[in-house]
Amino acid sequence: MAAMSLHHLAQPPMLITGMSGAGLSTAAKVFEDRDWYVAHNLPPELILRLAALCDAEDSPVSKVAMVTDVRARMFRGNMLQMLEELRARGLAPTILFLDARDDVLIKRFDSVRRTHPLQGEDTLAEGIARERRVLSEIKEDADVTLDTSDLSVHDLRRRIEETFGPRVDKRRHVTVQSFGFKHGVPRDSDITVDVRFLPNPYWQPELRPYRGTDAPVAEYVLGQRDAQPFVRNFLEMFDSMQEGYRHEGKNFMTVSIGCTGGHHRSVAIAEEIGKRLSGRADLNVNVVHRDIARD
């Protein structure tokens, strides 16, 4: 089949997939609310057809998101083959993969008293394990992986809106997020760094009530002897990785910066790195603080 160009779609097609119970319906609703045409539960062959229809010159839509999950395996066609075909047609999709810890997925299924689509006569845990095996390759191919384990519906909406804001240019999207190790390491990071080697403002009574977004804490953290060399070294490492990411077609990156509680050091360093990266014409940078409001 002859290659096609994106002569109609304003943005690449969005493919939303991931673990059952991880929030696919919520993600789909976010895109619908942002005026995307969203099609649910599509097998590979229909994804190919819909993408071609939406890219046609007389198409009534300019942005399309397609939701598919493990149930698509029942139909003819292979997800990875479908992705290669879309790329060959010039319709390379952005893949959003939603994930969550097994214990969280089990709790969510139990709360709605549903069985897992791959559970059969076995336990819920075995159904989830089977699904992870089936989806492992497409997860590896994803542009963005969001771990929804600790996200409410509203949190997930915000994360998607932050990640997939207006993006009609060719810039790489970088999310710099701070976090606290005591609340768990983010599972959706491309790069994770630990800034607990810096002195903790928490032990300064006059700084404890503030956060890393406040000037007194930011000045304290960034004024430490090792802070600026760390930021410079990180940016050098970040730059050294960009050619490889471009070669792999990775247009979305998440950098996670952690300290103990996610209130002071990681926040100040994330803000500084975000500020340094924001000056680059080839990057669209967003800074978020996962745990800044948590105890």
mmCIF file of C-alpha atoms in Angstrom:
data_model
loop_
_atom_site.group_PDB
_atom_site.id
_atom_site.type_symbol
_atom_site.label_atom_id
_atom_site.label_comp_id
_atom_site.label_asym_id
_atom_site.label_seq_id
_atom_site.Cartn_x
_atom_site.Cartn_y
_atom_site.Cartn_z
ATOM 1 C CA MET A 1 0.000 0.000 0.000
ATOM 2 C CA ALA A 2 1.305 3.441 -0.887
ATOM 3 C CA ALA A 3 2.468 5.640 1.958
ATOM 4 C CA MET A 4 0.138 8.431 3.030
ATOM 5 C CA SER A 5 0.936 11.767 4.602
ATOM 6 C CA LEU A 6 -0.831 13.574 7.396
ATOM 7 C CA HIS A 7 -2.714 15.859 5.040
ATOM 8 C CA HIS A 8 -5.796 16.220 7.210
ATOM 9 C CA LEU A 9 -5.222 15.301 10.854
ATOM 10 C CA ALA A 10 -4.045 18.238 12.953
ATOM 11 C CA GLN A 11 -2.175 15.891 15.299
ATOM 12 C CA PRO A 12 -0.983 12.277 15.088
ATOM 13 C CA PRO A 13 -3.636 9.708 16.039
ATOM 14 C CA MET A 14 -3.723 8.843 19.739
ATOM 15 C CA LEU A 15 -3.789 5.191 20.754
ATOM 16 C CA ILE A 16 -4.977 4.676 24.342
ATOM 17 C CA THR A 17 -4.305 1.265 25.804
ATOM 18 C CA GLY A 18 -3.104 -0.436 28.972
ATOM 19 C CA MET A 19 -4.171 -2.611 31.850
ATOM 20 C CA SER A 20 -7.839 -3.273 32.536
ATOM 21 C CA GLY A 21 -8.843 -1.157 35.524
ATOM 22 C CA ALA A 22 -6.004 1.352 35.028
ATOM 23 C CA GLY A 23 -8.254 4.178 33.832
ATOM 24 C CA LEU A 24 -8.758 3.773 30.067
ATOM 25 C CA SER A 25 -12.341 5.070 30.238
ATOM 26 C CA THR A 26 -11.259 8.122 32.210
ATOM 27 C CA ALA A 27 -8.483 8.857 29.731
ATOM 28 C CA ALA A 28 -10.907 8.531 26.835
ATOM 29 C CA LYS A 29 -13.293 10.984 28.486
ATOM 30 C CA VAL A 30 -10.488 13.546 28.882
ATOM 31 C CA PHE A 31 -9.776 13.461 25.156
ATOM 32 C CA GLU A 32 -13.481 13.647 24.335
ATOM 33 C CA ASP A 33 -13.763 16.755 26.509
ATOM 34 C CA ARG A 34 -10.851 18.272 24.568
ATOM 35 C CA ASP A 35 -12.730 17.838 21.261
ATOM 36 C CA TRP A 36 -11.025 14.669 20.082
ATOM 37 C CA TYR A 37 -13.102 12.087 18.250
ATOM 38 C CA VAL A 38 -12.751 8.990 20.453
ATOM 39 C CA ALA A 39 -13.549 5.439 19.389
ATOM 40 C CA HIS A 40 -13.711 2.711 22.032
ATOM 41 C CA ASN A 41 -12.690 -0.952 22.130
ATOM 42 C CA LEU A 42 -11.319 -1.240 18.606
ATOM 43 C CA PRO A 43 -9.505 -4.329 17.302
ATOM 44 C CA PRO A 44 -6.375 -3.779 15.175
ATOM 45 C CA GLU A 45 -8.064 -3.995 11.779
ATOM 46 C CA LEU A 46 -10.651 -1.348 12.689
ATOM 47 C CA ILE A 47 -7.936 0.927 14.090
ATOM 48 C CA LEU A 48 -6.277 0.855 10.663
ATOM 49 C CA ARG A 49 -9.535 1.632 8.904
ATOM 50 C CA LEU A 50 -10.550 4.413 11.264
ATOM 51 C CA ALA A 51 -7.151 6.117 11.107
ATOM 52 C CA ALA A 52 -7.329 6.113 7.293
ATOM 53 C CA LEU A 53 -10.896 7.474 7.332
ATOM 54 C CA CYS A 54 -9.964 10.277 9.722
ATOM 55 C CA ASP A 55 -6.939 11.206 7.618
ATOM 56 C CA ALA A 56 -8.987 11.425 4.435
ATOM 57 C CA GLU A 57 -9.343 14.878 2.917
ATOM 58 C CA ASP A 58 -13.124 14.939 3.462
ATOM 59 C CA SER A 59 -12.923 13.682 7.081
ATOM 60 C CA PRO A 60 -15.152 15.575 9.555
ATOM 61 C CA VAL A 61 -12.589 15.192 12.373
ATOM 62 C CA SER A 62 -9.070 16.548 12.793
ATOM 63 C CA LYS A 63 -8.064 14.742 16.015
ATOM 64 C CA VAL A 64 -8.773 11.076 16.698
ATOM 65 C CA ALA A 65 -8.066 8.900 19.736
ATOM 66 C CA MET A 66 -8.611 5.152 19.609
ATOM 67 C CA VAL A 67 -9.029 3.010 22.717
ATOM 68 C CA THR A 68 -8.066 -0.643 22.651
ATOM 69 C CA ASP A 69 -7.419 -3.193 25.369
ATOM 70 C CA VAL A 70 -6.556 -6.835 25.819
ATOM 71 C CA ARG A 71 -9.949 -7.942 24.471
ATOM 72 C CA ALA A 72 -8.781 -6.950 20.982
ATOM 73 C CA ARG A 73 -6.748 -10.164 20.909
ATOM 74 C CA MET A 74 -9.953 -12.047 20.048
ATOM 75 C CA PHE A 75 -10.021 -10.439 16.610
ATOM 76 C CA ARG A 76 -7.857 -11.013 13.592
ATOM 77 C CA GLY A 77 -4.720 -8.903 13.483
ATOM 78 C CA ASN A 78 -1.775 -8.137 15.702
ATOM 79 C CA MET A 79 -1.300 -4.867 17.591
ATOM 80 C CA LEU A 80 2.388 -4.513 16.765
ATOM 81 C CA GLN A 81 1.771 -5.283 13.105
ATOM 82 C CA MET A 82 -1.016 -2.703 13.113
ATOM 83 C CA LEU A 83 1.369 -0.077 14.515
ATOM 84 C CA GLU A 84 3.941 -0.830 11.829
ATOM 85 C CA GLU A 85 1.263 -0.496 9.166
ATOM 86 C CA LEU A 86 0.151 2.880 10.536
ATOM 87 C CA ARG A 87 3.742 4.097 10.536
ATOM 88 C CA ALA A 88 4.213 2.901 6.968
ATOM 89 C CA ARG A 89 1.163 4.957 5.984
ATOM 90 C CA GLY A 90 2.557 8.065 7.635
ATOM 91 C CA LEU A 91 0.039 7.794 10.470
ATOM 92 C CA ALA A 92 2.382 6.944 13.342
ATOM 93 C CA PRO A 93 0.231 7.172 16.496
ATOM 94 C CA THR A 94 1.153 8.536 19.896
ATOM 95 C CA ILE A 95 0.710 5.615 22.307
ATOM 96 C CA LEU A 96 -0.569 6.289 25.822
ATOM 97 C CA PHE A 97 -0.257 3.232 28.078
ATOM 98 C CA LEU A 98 -2.023 3.241 31.453
ATOM 99 C CA ASP A 99 -0.721 0.970 34.178
ATOM 100 C CA ALA A 100 -1.197 0.357 37.905
ATOM 101 C CA ARG A 101 0.172 -1.958 40.578
ATOM 102 C CA ASP A 102 -1.402 -5.400 40.851
ATOM 103 C CA ASP A 103 -2.752 -4.741 44.354
ATOM 104 C CA VAL A 104 -4.453 -1.567 43.132
ATOM 105 C CA LEU A 105 -5.989 -3.315 40.123
ATOM 106 C CA ILE A 106 -7.290 -6.103 42.361
ATOM 107 C CA LYS A 107 -8.868 -3.575 44.713
ATOM 108 C CA ARG A 108 -10.510 -1.751 41.814
ATOM 109 C CA PHE A 109 -11.949 -4.929 40.353
ATOM 110 C CA ASP A 110 -13.193 -6.035 43.774
ATOM 111 C CA SER A 111 -14.860 -2.681 44.409
ATOM 112 C CA VAL A 112 -17.004 -2.975 41.260
ATOM 113 C CA ARG A 113 -17.384 -6.776 41.560
ATOM 114 C CA ARG A 114 -16.176 -7.415 38.042
ATOM 115 C CA THR A 115 -14.150 -10.305 36.697
ATOM 116 C CA HIS A 116 -11.004 -9.702 34.718
ATOM 117 C CA PRO A 117 -11.314 -10.340 30.958
ATOM 118 C CA LEU A 118 -8.470 -12.900 31.117
ATOM 119 C CA GLN A 119 -9.398 -14.426 34.463
ATOM 120 C CA GLY A 120 -11.451 -17.350 33.228
ATOM 121 C CA GLU A 121 -11.774 -19.940 35.984
ATOM 122 C CA ASP A 122 -8.625 -18.746 37.725
ATOM 123 C CA THR A 123 -7.935 -16.028 40.269
ATOM 124 C CA LEU A 124 -8.075 -12.314 39.554
ATOM 125 C CA ALA A 125 -4.325 -12.118 40.165
ATOM 126 C CA GLU A 126 -3.681 -14.736 37.468
ATOM 127 C CA GLY A 127 -5.872 -12.816 35.001
ATOM 128 C CA ILE A 128 -3.852 -9.646 35.651
ATOM 129 C CA ALA A 129 -0.581 -11.558 35.219
ATOM 130 C CA ARG A 130 -1.772 -12.910 31.857
ATOM 131 C CA GLU A 131 -2.728 -9.424 30.723
ATOM 132 C CA ARG A 132 0.713 -8.070 31.631
ATOM 133 C CA ARG A 133 2.329 -10.740 29.487
ATOM 134 C CA VAL A 134 0.026 -10.019 26.536
ATOM 135 C CA LEU A 135 0.575 -6.248 26.714
ATOM 136 C CA SER A 136 4.287 -6.246 27.532
ATOM 137 C CA GLU A 137 5.454 -5.501 23.976
ATOM 138 C CA ILE A 138 3.056 -2.635 23.327
ATOM 139 C CA LYS A 139 3.932 -1.150 26.731
ATOM 140 C CA GLU A 140 7.572 -1.195 25.670
ATOM 141 C CA ASP A 141 6.560 0.643 22.488
ATOM 142 C CA ALA A 142 4.513 3.310 24.303
ATOM 143 C CA ASP A 143 5.366 7.004 24.032
ATOM 144 C CA VAL A 144 3.888 7.769 27.453
ATOM 145 C CA THR A 145 3.247 5.389 30.332
ATOM 146 C CA LEU A 146 1.173 6.700 33.230
ATOM 147 C CA ASP A 147 1.032 4.817 36.504
ATOM 148 C CA THR A 148 -2.427 5.496 37.938
ATOM 149 C CA SER A 149 -1.915 3.535 41.183
ATOM 150 C CA ASP A 150 -1.970 6.622 43.398
ATOM 151 C CA LEU A 151 -4.064 8.885 41.164
ATOM 152 C CA SER A 152 -7.696 9.794 41.705
ATOM 153 C CA VAL A 153 -9.906 10.310 38.655
ATOM 154 C CA HIS A 154 -9.256 14.051 38.940
ATOM 155 C CA ASP A 155 -5.502 13.513 39.324
ATOM 156 C CA LEU A 156 -5.432 11.360 36.200
ATOM 157 C CA ARG A 157 -7.326 13.999 34.266
ATOM 158 C CA ARG A 158 -4.794 16.631 35.298
ATOM 159 C CA ARG A 159 -1.840 14.415 34.388
ATOM 160 C CA ILE A 160 -3.245 13.757 30.922
ATOM 161 C CA GLU A 161 -4.029 17.429 30.367
ATOM 162 C CA GLU A 162 -0.526 18.382 31.516
ATOM 163 C CA THR A 163 1.098 15.785 29.287
ATOM 164 C CA PHE A 164 -1.048 16.215 26.193
ATOM 165 C CA GLY A 165 -1.641 19.941 26.168
ATOM 166 C CA PRO A 166 -1.746 21.771 22.866
ATOM 167 C CA ARG A 167 0.986 20.161 20.807
ATOM 168 C CA VAL A 168 0.899 20.958 17.136
ATOM 169 C CA ASP A 169 4.638 21.490 16.720
ATOM 170 C CA LYS A 170 7.573 19.093 16.586
ATOM 171 C CA ARG A 171 8.976 19.836 20.042
ATOM 172 C CA ARG A 172 9.741 17.013 22.466
ATOM 173 C CA HIS A 173 7.474 17.118 25.520
ATOM 174 C CA VAL A 174 9.315 16.836 28.839
ATOM 175 C CA THR A 175 7.556 16.507 32.199
ATOM 176 C CA VAL A 176 9.790 17.214 35.194
ATOM 177 C CA GLN A 177 8.146 15.929 38.370
ATOM 178 C CA SER A 178 9.262 16.021 41.976
ATOM 179 C CA PHE A 179 8.307 13.223 44.368
ATOM 180 C CA GLY A 180 8.967 11.860 47.829
ATOM 181 C CA PHE A 181 10.599 8.446 48.211
ATOM 182 C CA LYS A 182 8.463 7.739 51.262
ATOM 183 C CA HIS A 183 5.412 7.809 48.991
ATOM 184 C CA GLY A 184 6.962 5.450 46.455
ATOM 185 C CA VAL A 185 9.089 5.854 43.348
ATOM 186 C CA PRO A 186 7.083 6.807 40.218
ATOM 187 C CA ARG A 187 6.745 3.867 37.874
ATOM 188 C CA ASP A 188 6.181 5.997 34.785
ATOM 189 C CA SER A 189 9.565 7.739 34.668
ATOM 190 C CA ASP A 190 12.147 7.661 31.914
ATOM 191 C CA ILE A 191 14.808 9.166 34.192
ATOM 192 C CA THR A 192 14.770 9.050 38.010
ATOM 193 C CA VAL A 193 17.299 10.898 40.164
ATOM 194 C CA ASP A 194 17.791 11.146 43.924
ATOM 195 C CA VAL A 195 18.649 14.494 45.533
ATOM 196 C CA ARG A 196 18.666 13.278 49.132
ATOM 197 C CA PHE A 197 22.424 13.928 49.161
ATOM 198 C CA LEU A 198 21.624 17.631 49.603
ATOM 199 C CA PRO A 199 21.070 19.032 53.129
ATOM 200 C CA ASN A 200 17.397 18.818 54.067
ATOM 201 C CA PRO A 201 15.651 22.168 54.738
ATOM 202 C CA TYR A 202 13.204 20.242 56.925
ATOM 203 C CA TRP A 203 15.781 20.332 59.706
ATOM 204 C CA GLN A 204 15.926 24.118 59.572
ATOM 205 C CA PRO A 205 13.009 25.212 61.821
ATOM 206 C CA GLU A 206 12.530 28.483 59.994
ATOM 207 C CA LEU A 207 12.275 26.672 56.607
ATOM 208 C CA ARG A 208 10.167 23.664 57.580
ATOM 209 C CA PRO A 209 6.773 25.332 56.897
ATOM 210 C CA TYR A 210 7.798 26.343 53.379
ATOM 211 C CA ARG A 211 8.042 24.302 50.186
ATOM 212 C CA GLY A 212 10.599 24.167 47.396
ATOM 213 C CA THR A 213 8.515 26.572 45.326
ATOM 214 C CA ASP A 214 9.007 29.234 48.018
ATOM 215 C CA ALA A 215 12.027 31.526 47.713
ATOM 216 C CA PRO A 216 13.557 30.805 51.163
ATOM 217 C CA VAL A 217 13.707 27.049 50.501
ATOM 218 C CA ALA A 218 14.744 27.401 46.858
ATOM 219 C CA GLU A 219 17.600 29.717 47.819
ATOM 220 C CA TYR A 220 18.718 27.358 50.593
ATOM 221 C CA VAL A 221 18.693 24.261 48.369
ATOM 222 C CA LEU A 222 20.249 25.852 45.287
ATOM 223 C CA GLY A 223 22.817 27.624 47.435
ATOM 224 C CA GLN A 224 24.297 24.347 48.665
ATOM 225 C CA ARG A 225 27.802 23.592 47.404
ATOM 226 C CA ASP A 226 26.776 20.519 45.403
ATOM 227 C CA ALA A 227 23.452 21.777 44.021
ATOM 228 C CA GLN A 228 24.571 23.746 40.971
ATOM 229 C CA PRO A 229 27.193 21.159 39.876
ATOM 230 C CA PHE A 230 24.467 18.499 40.133
ATOM 231 C CA VAL A 231 22.084 20.515 37.943
ATOM 232 C CA ARG A 232 24.819 21.112 35.355
ATOM 233 C CA ASN A 233 25.815 17.447 35.316
ATOM 234 C CA PHE A 234 22.210 16.349 35.000
ATOM 235 C CA LEU A 235 21.621 18.649 32.034
ATOM 236 C CA GLU A 236 24.759 17.316 30.344
ATOM 237 C CA MET A 237 23.501 13.759 30.846
ATOM 238 C CA PHE A 238 20.054 14.760 29.585
ATOM 239 C CA ASP A 239 21.567 16.291 26.456
ATOM 240 C CA SER A 240 23.658 13.188 25.806
ATOM 241 C CA MET A 241 20.484 11.084 25.693
ATOM 242 C CA GLN A 242 18.521 13.207 23.255
ATOM 243 C CA GLU A 243 19.949 11.887 20.004
ATOM 244 C CA GLY A 244 19.122 8.345 21.088
ATOM 245 C CA TYR A 245 15.586 9.319 22.046
ATOM 246 C CA ARG A 246 15.133 11.078 18.693
ATOM 247 C CA HIS A 247 16.357 7.976 16.894
ATOM 248 C CA GLU A 248 13.825 5.882 18.840
ATOM 249 C CA GLY A 249 11.028 8.333 18.016
ATOM 250 C CA LYS A 250 10.378 9.129 21.680
ATOM 251 C CA ASN A 251 8.600 12.482 21.825
ATOM 252 C CA PHE A 252 7.474 12.378 25.449
ATOM 253 C CA MET A 253 9.804 12.107 28.445
ATOM 254 C CA THR A 254 9.226 12.090 32.199
ATOM 255 C CA VAL A 255 12.057 13.086 34.528
ATOM 256 C CA SER A 256 11.403 12.300 38.200
ATOM 257 C CA ILE A 257 13.430 13.955 40.956
ATOM 258 C CA GLY A 258 13.075 12.564 44.465
ATOM 259 C CA CYS A 259 13.830 13.538 48.032
ATOM 260 C CA THR A 260 12.456 12.142 51.280
ATOM 261 C CA GLY A 261 9.010 13.717 51.410
ATOM 262 C CA GLY A 262 8.721 15.512 48.095
ATOM 263 C CA HIS A 263 8.343 18.931 49.737
ATOM 264 C CA HIS A 264 11.668 20.759 49.623
ATOM 265 C CA ARG A 265 14.810 19.538 47.833
ATOM 266 C CA SER A 266 13.207 17.674 44.942
ATOM 267 C CA VAL A 267 10.768 20.522 44.361
ATOM 268 C CA ALA A 268 13.474 23.188 44.246
ATOM 269 C CA ILE A 269 15.709 21.119 41.954
ATOM 270 C CA ALA A 270 12.777 20.205 39.667
ATOM 271 C CA GLU A 271 11.874 23.874 39.369
ATOM 272 C CA GLU A 272 15.469 24.781 38.512
ATOM 273 C CA ILE A 273 15.864 22.027 35.935
ATOM 274 C CA GLY A 274 12.485 22.884 34.442
ATOM 275 C CA LYS A 275 13.506 26.535 34.164
ATOM 276 C CA ARG A 276 16.796 25.622 32.456
ATOM 277 C CA LEU A 277 15.082 23.293 29.978
ATOM 278 C CA SER A 278 12.239 25.715 29.238
ATOM 279 C CA GLY A 279 14.627 28.026 27.432
ATOM 280 C CA ARG A 280 15.240 25.465 24.705
ATOM 281 C CA ALA A 281 13.345 25.911 21.466
ATOM 282 C CA ASP A 282 13.091 22.165 20.791
ATOM 283 C CA LEU A 283 11.418 21.301 24.116
ATOM 284 C CA ASN A 284 7.959 21.811 25.588
ATOM 285 C CA VAL A 285 8.523 21.580 29.360
ATOM 286 C CA ASN A 286 5.998 21.054 32.154
ATOM 287 C CA VAL A 287 6.891 20.914 35.865
ATOM 288 C CA VAL A 288 4.656 19.071 38.363
ATOM 289 C CA HIS A 289 5.071 18.284 42.057
ATOM 290 C CA ARG A 290 3.469 14.945 42.880
ATOM 291 C CA ASP A 291 3.764 14.980 46.670
ATOM 292 C CA ILE A 292 4.099 18.636 47.583
ATOM 293 C CA ALA A 293 0.733 18.680 49.384
ATOM 294 C CA ARG A 294 1.061 15.268 51.083
ATOM 295 C CA ASP A 295 2.057 14.785 54.707
#
